[in-house]
mmCIF file of C-alpha atoms in Angstrom:
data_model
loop_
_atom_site.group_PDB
_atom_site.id
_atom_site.type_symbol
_atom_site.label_atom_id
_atom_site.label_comp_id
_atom_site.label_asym_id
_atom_site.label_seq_id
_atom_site.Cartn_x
_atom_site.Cartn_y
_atom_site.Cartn_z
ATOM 1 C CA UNK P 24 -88.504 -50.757 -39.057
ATOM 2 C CA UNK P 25 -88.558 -53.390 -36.035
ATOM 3 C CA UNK P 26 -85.550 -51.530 -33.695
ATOM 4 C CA UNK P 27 -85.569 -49.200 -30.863
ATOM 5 C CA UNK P 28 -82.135 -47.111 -31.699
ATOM 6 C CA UNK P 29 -80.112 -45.678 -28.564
ATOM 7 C CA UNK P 30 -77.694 -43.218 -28.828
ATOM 8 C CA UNK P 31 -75.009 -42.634 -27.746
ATOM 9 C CA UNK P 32 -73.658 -45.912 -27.933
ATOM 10 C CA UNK P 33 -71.198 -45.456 -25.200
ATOM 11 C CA UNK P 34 -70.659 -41.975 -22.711
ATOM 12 C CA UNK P 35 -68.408 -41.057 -20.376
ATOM 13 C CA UNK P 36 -69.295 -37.751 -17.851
ATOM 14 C CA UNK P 37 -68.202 -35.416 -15.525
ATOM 15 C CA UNK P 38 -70.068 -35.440 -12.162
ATOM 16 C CA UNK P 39 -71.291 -32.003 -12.932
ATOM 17 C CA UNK P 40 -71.690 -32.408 -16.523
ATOM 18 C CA UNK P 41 -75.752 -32.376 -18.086
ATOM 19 C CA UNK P 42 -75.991 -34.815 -21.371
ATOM 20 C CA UNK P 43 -78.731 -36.719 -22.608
ATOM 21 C CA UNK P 44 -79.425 -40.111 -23.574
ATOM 22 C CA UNK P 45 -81.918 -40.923 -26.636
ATOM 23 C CA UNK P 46 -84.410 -43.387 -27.952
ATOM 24 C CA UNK P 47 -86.448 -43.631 -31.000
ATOM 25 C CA UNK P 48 -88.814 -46.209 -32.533
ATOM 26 C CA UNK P 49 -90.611 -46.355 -35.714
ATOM 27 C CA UNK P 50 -93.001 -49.489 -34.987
ATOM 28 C CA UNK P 51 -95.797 -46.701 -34.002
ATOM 29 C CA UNK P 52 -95.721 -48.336 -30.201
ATOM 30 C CA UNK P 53 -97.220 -46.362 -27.893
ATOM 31 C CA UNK P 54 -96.010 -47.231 -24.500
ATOM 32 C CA UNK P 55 -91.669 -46.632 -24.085
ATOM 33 C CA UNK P 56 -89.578 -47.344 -20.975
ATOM 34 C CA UNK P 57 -86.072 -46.865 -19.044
ATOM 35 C CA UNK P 58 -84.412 -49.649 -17.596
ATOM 36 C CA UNK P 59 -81.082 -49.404 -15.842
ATOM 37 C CA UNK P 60 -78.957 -52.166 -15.619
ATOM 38 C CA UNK P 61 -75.714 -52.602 -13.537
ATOM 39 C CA UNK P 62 -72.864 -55.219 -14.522
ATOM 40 C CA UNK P 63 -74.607 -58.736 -13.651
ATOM 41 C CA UNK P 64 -77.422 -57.414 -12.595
ATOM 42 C CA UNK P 65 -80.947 -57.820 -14.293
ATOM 43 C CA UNK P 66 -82.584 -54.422 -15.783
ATOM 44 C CA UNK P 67 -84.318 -52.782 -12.932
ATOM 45 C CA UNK P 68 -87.201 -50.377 -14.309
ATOM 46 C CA UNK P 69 -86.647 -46.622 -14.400
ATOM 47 C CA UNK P 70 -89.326 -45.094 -15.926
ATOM 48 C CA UNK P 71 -93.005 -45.893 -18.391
ATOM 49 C CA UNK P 72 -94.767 -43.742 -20.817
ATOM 50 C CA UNK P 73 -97.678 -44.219 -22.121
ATOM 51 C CA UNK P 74 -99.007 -42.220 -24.715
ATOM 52 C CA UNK P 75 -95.963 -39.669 -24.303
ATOM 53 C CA UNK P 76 -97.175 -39.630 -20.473
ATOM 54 C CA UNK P 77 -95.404 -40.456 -17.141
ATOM 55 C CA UNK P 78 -96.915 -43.396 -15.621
ATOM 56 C CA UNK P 79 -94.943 -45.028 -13.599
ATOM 57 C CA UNK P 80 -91.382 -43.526 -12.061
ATOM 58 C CA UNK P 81 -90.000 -46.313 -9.771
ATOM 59 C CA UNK P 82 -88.594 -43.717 -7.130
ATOM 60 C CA UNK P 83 -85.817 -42.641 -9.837
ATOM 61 C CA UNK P 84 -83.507 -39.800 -8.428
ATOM 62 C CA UNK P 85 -84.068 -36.608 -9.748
ATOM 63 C CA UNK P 86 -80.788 -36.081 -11.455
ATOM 64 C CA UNK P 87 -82.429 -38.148 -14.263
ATOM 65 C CA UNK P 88 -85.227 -36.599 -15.943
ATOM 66 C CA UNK P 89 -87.370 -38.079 -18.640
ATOM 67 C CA UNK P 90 -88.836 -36.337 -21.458
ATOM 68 C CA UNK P 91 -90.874 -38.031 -24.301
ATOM 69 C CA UNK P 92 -91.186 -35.059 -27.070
ATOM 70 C CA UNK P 93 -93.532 -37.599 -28.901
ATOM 71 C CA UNK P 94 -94.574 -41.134 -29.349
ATOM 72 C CA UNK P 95 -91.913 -42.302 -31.373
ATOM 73 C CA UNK P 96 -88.667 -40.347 -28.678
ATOM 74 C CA UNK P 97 -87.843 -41.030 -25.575
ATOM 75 C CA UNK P 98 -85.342 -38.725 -24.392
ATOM 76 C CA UNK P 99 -83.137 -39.244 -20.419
ATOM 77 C CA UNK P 100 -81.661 -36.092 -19.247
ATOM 78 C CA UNK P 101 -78.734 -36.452 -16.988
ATOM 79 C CA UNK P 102 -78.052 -33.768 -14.274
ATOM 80 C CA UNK P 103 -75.205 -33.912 -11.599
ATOM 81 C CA UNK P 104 -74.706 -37.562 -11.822
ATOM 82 C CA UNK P 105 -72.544 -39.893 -9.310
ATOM 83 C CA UNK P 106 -70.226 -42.862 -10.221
ATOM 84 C CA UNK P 107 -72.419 -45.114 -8.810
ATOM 85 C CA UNK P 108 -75.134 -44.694 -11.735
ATOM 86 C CA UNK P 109 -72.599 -45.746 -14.018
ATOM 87 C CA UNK P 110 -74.355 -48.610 -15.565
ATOM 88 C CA UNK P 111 -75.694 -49.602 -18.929
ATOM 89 C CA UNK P 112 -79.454 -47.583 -19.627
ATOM 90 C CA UNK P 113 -81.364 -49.594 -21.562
ATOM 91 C CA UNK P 114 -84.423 -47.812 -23.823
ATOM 92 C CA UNK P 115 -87.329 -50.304 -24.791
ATOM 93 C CA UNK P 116 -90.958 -49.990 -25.799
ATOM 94 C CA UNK P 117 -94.197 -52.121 -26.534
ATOM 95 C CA UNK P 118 -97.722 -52.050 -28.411
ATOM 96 C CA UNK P 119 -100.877 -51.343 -26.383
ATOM 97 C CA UNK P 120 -101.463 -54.659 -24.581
ATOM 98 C CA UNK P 121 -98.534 -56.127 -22.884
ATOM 99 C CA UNK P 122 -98.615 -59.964 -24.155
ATOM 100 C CA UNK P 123 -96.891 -58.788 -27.227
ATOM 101 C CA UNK P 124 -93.375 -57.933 -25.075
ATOM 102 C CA UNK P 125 -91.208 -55.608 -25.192
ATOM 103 C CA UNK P 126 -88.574 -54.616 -27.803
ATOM 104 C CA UNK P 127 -85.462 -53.588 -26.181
ATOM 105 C CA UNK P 128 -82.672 -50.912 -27.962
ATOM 106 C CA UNK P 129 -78.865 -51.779 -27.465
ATOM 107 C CA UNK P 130 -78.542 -49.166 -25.139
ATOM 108 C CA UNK P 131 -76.029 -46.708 -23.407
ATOM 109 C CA UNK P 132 -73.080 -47.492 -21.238
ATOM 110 C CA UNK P 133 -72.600 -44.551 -19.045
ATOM 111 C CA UNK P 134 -69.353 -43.944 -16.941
ATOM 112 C CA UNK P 135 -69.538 -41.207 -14.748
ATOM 113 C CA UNK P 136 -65.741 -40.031 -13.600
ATOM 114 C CA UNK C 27 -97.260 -60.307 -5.557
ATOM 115 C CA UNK C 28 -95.972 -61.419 -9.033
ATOM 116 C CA UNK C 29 -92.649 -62.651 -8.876
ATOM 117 C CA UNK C 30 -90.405 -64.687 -10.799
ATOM 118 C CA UNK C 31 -87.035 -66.538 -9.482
ATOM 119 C CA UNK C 32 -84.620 -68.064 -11.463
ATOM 120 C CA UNK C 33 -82.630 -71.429 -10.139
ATOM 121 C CA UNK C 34 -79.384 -70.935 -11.044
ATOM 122 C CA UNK C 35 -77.041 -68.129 -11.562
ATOM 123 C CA UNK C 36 -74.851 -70.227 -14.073
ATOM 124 C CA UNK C 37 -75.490 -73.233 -15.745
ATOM 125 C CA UNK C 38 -72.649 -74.725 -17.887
ATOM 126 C CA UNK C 39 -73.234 -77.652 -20.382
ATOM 127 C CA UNK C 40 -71.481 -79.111 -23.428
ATOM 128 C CA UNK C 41 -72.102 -78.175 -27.146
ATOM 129 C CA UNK C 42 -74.941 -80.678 -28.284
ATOM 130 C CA UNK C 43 -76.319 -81.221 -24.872
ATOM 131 C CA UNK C 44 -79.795 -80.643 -23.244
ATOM 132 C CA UNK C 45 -80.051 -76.867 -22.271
ATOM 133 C CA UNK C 46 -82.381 -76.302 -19.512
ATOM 134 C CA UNK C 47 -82.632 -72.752 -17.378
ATOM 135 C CA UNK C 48 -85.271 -72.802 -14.679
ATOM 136 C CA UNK C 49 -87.739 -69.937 -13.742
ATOM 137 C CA UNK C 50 -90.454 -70.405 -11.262
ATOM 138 C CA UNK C 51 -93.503 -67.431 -11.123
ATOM 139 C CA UNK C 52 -95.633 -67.080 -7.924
ATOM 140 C CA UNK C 53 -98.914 -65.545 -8.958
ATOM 141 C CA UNK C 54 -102.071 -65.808 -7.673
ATOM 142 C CA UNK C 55 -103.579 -65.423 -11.341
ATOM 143 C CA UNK C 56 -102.090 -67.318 -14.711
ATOM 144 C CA UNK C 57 -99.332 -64.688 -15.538
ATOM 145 C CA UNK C 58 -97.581 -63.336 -18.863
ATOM 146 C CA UNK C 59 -94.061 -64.746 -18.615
ATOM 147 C CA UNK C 60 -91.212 -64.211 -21.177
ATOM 148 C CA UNK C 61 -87.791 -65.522 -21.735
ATOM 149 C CA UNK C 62 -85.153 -62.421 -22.931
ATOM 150 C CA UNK C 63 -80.915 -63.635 -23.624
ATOM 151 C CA UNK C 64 -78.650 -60.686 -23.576
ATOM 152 C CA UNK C 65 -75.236 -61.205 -25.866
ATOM 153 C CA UNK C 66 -71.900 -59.459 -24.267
ATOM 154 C CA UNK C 67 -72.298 -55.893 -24.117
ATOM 155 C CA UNK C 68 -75.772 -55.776 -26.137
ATOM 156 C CA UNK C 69 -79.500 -54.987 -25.425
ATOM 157 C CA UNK C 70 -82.533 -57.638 -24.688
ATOM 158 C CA UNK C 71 -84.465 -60.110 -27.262
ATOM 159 C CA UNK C 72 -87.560 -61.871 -26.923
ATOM 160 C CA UNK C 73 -87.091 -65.157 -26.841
ATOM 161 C CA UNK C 74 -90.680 -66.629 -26.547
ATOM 162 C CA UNK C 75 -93.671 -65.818 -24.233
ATOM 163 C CA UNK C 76 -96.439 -67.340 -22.359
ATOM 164 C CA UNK C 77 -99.968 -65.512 -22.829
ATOM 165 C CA UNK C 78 -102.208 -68.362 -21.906
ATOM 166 C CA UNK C 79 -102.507 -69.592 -25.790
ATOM 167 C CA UNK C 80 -100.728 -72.729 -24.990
ATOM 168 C CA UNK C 81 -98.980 -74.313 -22.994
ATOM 169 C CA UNK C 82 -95.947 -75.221 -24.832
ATOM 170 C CA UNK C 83 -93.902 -72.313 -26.163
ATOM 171 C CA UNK C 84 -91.778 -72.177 -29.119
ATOM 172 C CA UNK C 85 -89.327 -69.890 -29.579
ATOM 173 C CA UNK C 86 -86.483 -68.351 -31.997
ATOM 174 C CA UNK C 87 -82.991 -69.663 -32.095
ATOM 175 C CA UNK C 88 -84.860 -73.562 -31.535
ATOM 176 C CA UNK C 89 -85.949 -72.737 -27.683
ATOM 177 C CA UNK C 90 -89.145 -73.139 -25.934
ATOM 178 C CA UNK C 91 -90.853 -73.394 -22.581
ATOM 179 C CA UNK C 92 -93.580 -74.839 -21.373
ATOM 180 C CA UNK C 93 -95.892 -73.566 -18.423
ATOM 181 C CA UNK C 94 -96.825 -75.962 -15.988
ATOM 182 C CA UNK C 95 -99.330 -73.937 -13.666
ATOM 183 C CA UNK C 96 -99.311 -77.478 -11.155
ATOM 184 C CA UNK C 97 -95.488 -76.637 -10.653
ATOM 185 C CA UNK C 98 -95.909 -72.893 -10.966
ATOM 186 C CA UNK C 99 -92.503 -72.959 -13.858
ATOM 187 C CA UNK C 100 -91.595 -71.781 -17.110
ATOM 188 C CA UNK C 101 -88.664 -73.377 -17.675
ATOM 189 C CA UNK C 102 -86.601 -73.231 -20.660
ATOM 190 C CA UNK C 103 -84.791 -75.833 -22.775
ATOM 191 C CA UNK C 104 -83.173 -76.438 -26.072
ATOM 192 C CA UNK C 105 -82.016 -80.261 -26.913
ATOM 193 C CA UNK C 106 -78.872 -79.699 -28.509
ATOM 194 C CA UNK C 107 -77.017 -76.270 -27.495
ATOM 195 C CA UNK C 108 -74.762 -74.211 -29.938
ATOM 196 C CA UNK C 109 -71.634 -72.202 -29.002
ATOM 197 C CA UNK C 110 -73.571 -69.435 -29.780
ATOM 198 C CA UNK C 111 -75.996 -69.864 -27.155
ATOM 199 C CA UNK C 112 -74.004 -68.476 -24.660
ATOM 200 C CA UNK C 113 -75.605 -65.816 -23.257
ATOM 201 C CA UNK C 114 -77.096 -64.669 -20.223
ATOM 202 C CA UNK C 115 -80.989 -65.490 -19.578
ATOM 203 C CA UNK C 116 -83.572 -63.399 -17.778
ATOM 204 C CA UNK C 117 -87.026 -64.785 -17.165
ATOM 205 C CA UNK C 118 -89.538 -61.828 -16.810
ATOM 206 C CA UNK C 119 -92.650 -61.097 -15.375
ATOM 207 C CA UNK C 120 -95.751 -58.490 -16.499
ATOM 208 C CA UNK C 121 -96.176 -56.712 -13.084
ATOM 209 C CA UNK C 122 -99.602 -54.302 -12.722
ATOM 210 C CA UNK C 123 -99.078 -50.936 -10.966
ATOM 211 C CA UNK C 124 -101.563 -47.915 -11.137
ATOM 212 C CA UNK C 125 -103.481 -48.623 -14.484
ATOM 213 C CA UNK C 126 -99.818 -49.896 -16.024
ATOM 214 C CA UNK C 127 -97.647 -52.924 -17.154
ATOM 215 C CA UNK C 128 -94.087 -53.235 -16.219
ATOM 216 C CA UNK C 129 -91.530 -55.724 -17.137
ATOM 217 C CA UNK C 130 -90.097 -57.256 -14.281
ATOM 218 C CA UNK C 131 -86.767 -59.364 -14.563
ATOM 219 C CA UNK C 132 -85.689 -62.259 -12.747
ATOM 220 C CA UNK C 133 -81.852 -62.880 -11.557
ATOM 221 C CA UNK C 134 -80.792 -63.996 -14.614
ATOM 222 C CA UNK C 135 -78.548 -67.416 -15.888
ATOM 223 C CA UNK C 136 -75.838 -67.104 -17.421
ATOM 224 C CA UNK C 137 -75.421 -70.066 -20.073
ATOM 225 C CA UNK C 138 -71.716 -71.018 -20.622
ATOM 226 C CA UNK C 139 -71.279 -73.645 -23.785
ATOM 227 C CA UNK C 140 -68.004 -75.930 -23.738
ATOM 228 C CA UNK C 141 -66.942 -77.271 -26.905
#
């Protein structure tokens, strides 16, 4: 298994709705990261875990949450969300040792109405 | 800081021409660089990357970069390009912050192929 599988594929939410995005990977990597990306934008980094701990949060609101129940999910809780973080979230994740890049899921496009 | 910038927010050619996107890295230290395309409403793939092996790149899909550290650029070219190569481009970065790695993205081209 060489994917990183995102679901759902597409979501649409309430402002004061709570839903949750997921990622899963089978390649036993060990390090897993959010990326959100707006429309013509590049991916802007959310979130890294390594070893199914929170290293690096890039200032990330804290209506998202993330949660990584083990090394192969990655789970993004969504809390009270505004319009403006409707955008496509992008799950990806990597070996030890970053020269071997990162493999990126499909992701989620999230509307928020 | 490492940085990458991308020259070029579109770049049109026709089907069988030269593709060339260009991505320049400032770095104070040889860097890891990779090339990612994104397809319409889809997620990132590698392309190729640059981890100080050699110079010259090769890639899927018949791409490949080379680094030149003189001109501090990774740039990226294919000699004949497909319909299917359009796509938007991201040249990216390995950034170091607190005992981690993160993938940092340049601007992005977008390739547009005319038949």
């Amino acid at each position: 298994d060489t994917e990183v599988t995102q679901t759902p594929k597409h979501l649409v939410m309430g402002m004061t709705n709570k839903k949750s995005l997921k990622c899963e990977q089978h390649m036993g990597h060990r390090a897993m990261y959010w990326y959100k990306q707006k429309a013509k934008k590049p991916p802007e980094l959310m979130f890294v875990y390594s070893y199914e701990k929170l290293s690096i949060n890039e200032s990330v609101p804290s209506r998202f949450s993330p949660e990584c129940p083990n090394s192969s999910l990655l789970n993004l809780h969504l809390h009270a969300l505004q319009p403006e973080d409707s955008a496509l979230y992008l799950c990806a994740s990597s070996q030890e040792g970053f020269f071997y890049g990162y493999t990126f899921g499909s992701g989620t496009r999230l509307t928020v109405v | 800081a490492q940085s990458v910038t991308q020259l070029g927010s579109h770049v049109s050619v026709s089907e069988g021409a030269l593709v060339l996107l260009r991505c320049n890295y400032s770095s104070s230290v040889p860097p890891y660089l990779f090339w990612y395309v994104q397809y319409p409403n889809q997620g990132l793939q590698l392309l190729l990357k640059y981890t100080s092996a050699a110079t010259l790149v090769k890639g899927i899909n018949g791409f490949e970069a080379e680094f030149k550290k003189s001109e501090t650029s990774f740039h990226l070219t294919k000699p004949s390009a497909h319909m299917s190569d359009a796509a938007e481009y991201f040249c990216a970065v390995i950034l170091t912050q607190g005992g981690s790695e993160k993938l940092v993205f340049g601007k992005g081209t977008k390739l547009t192929v005319n038949p």
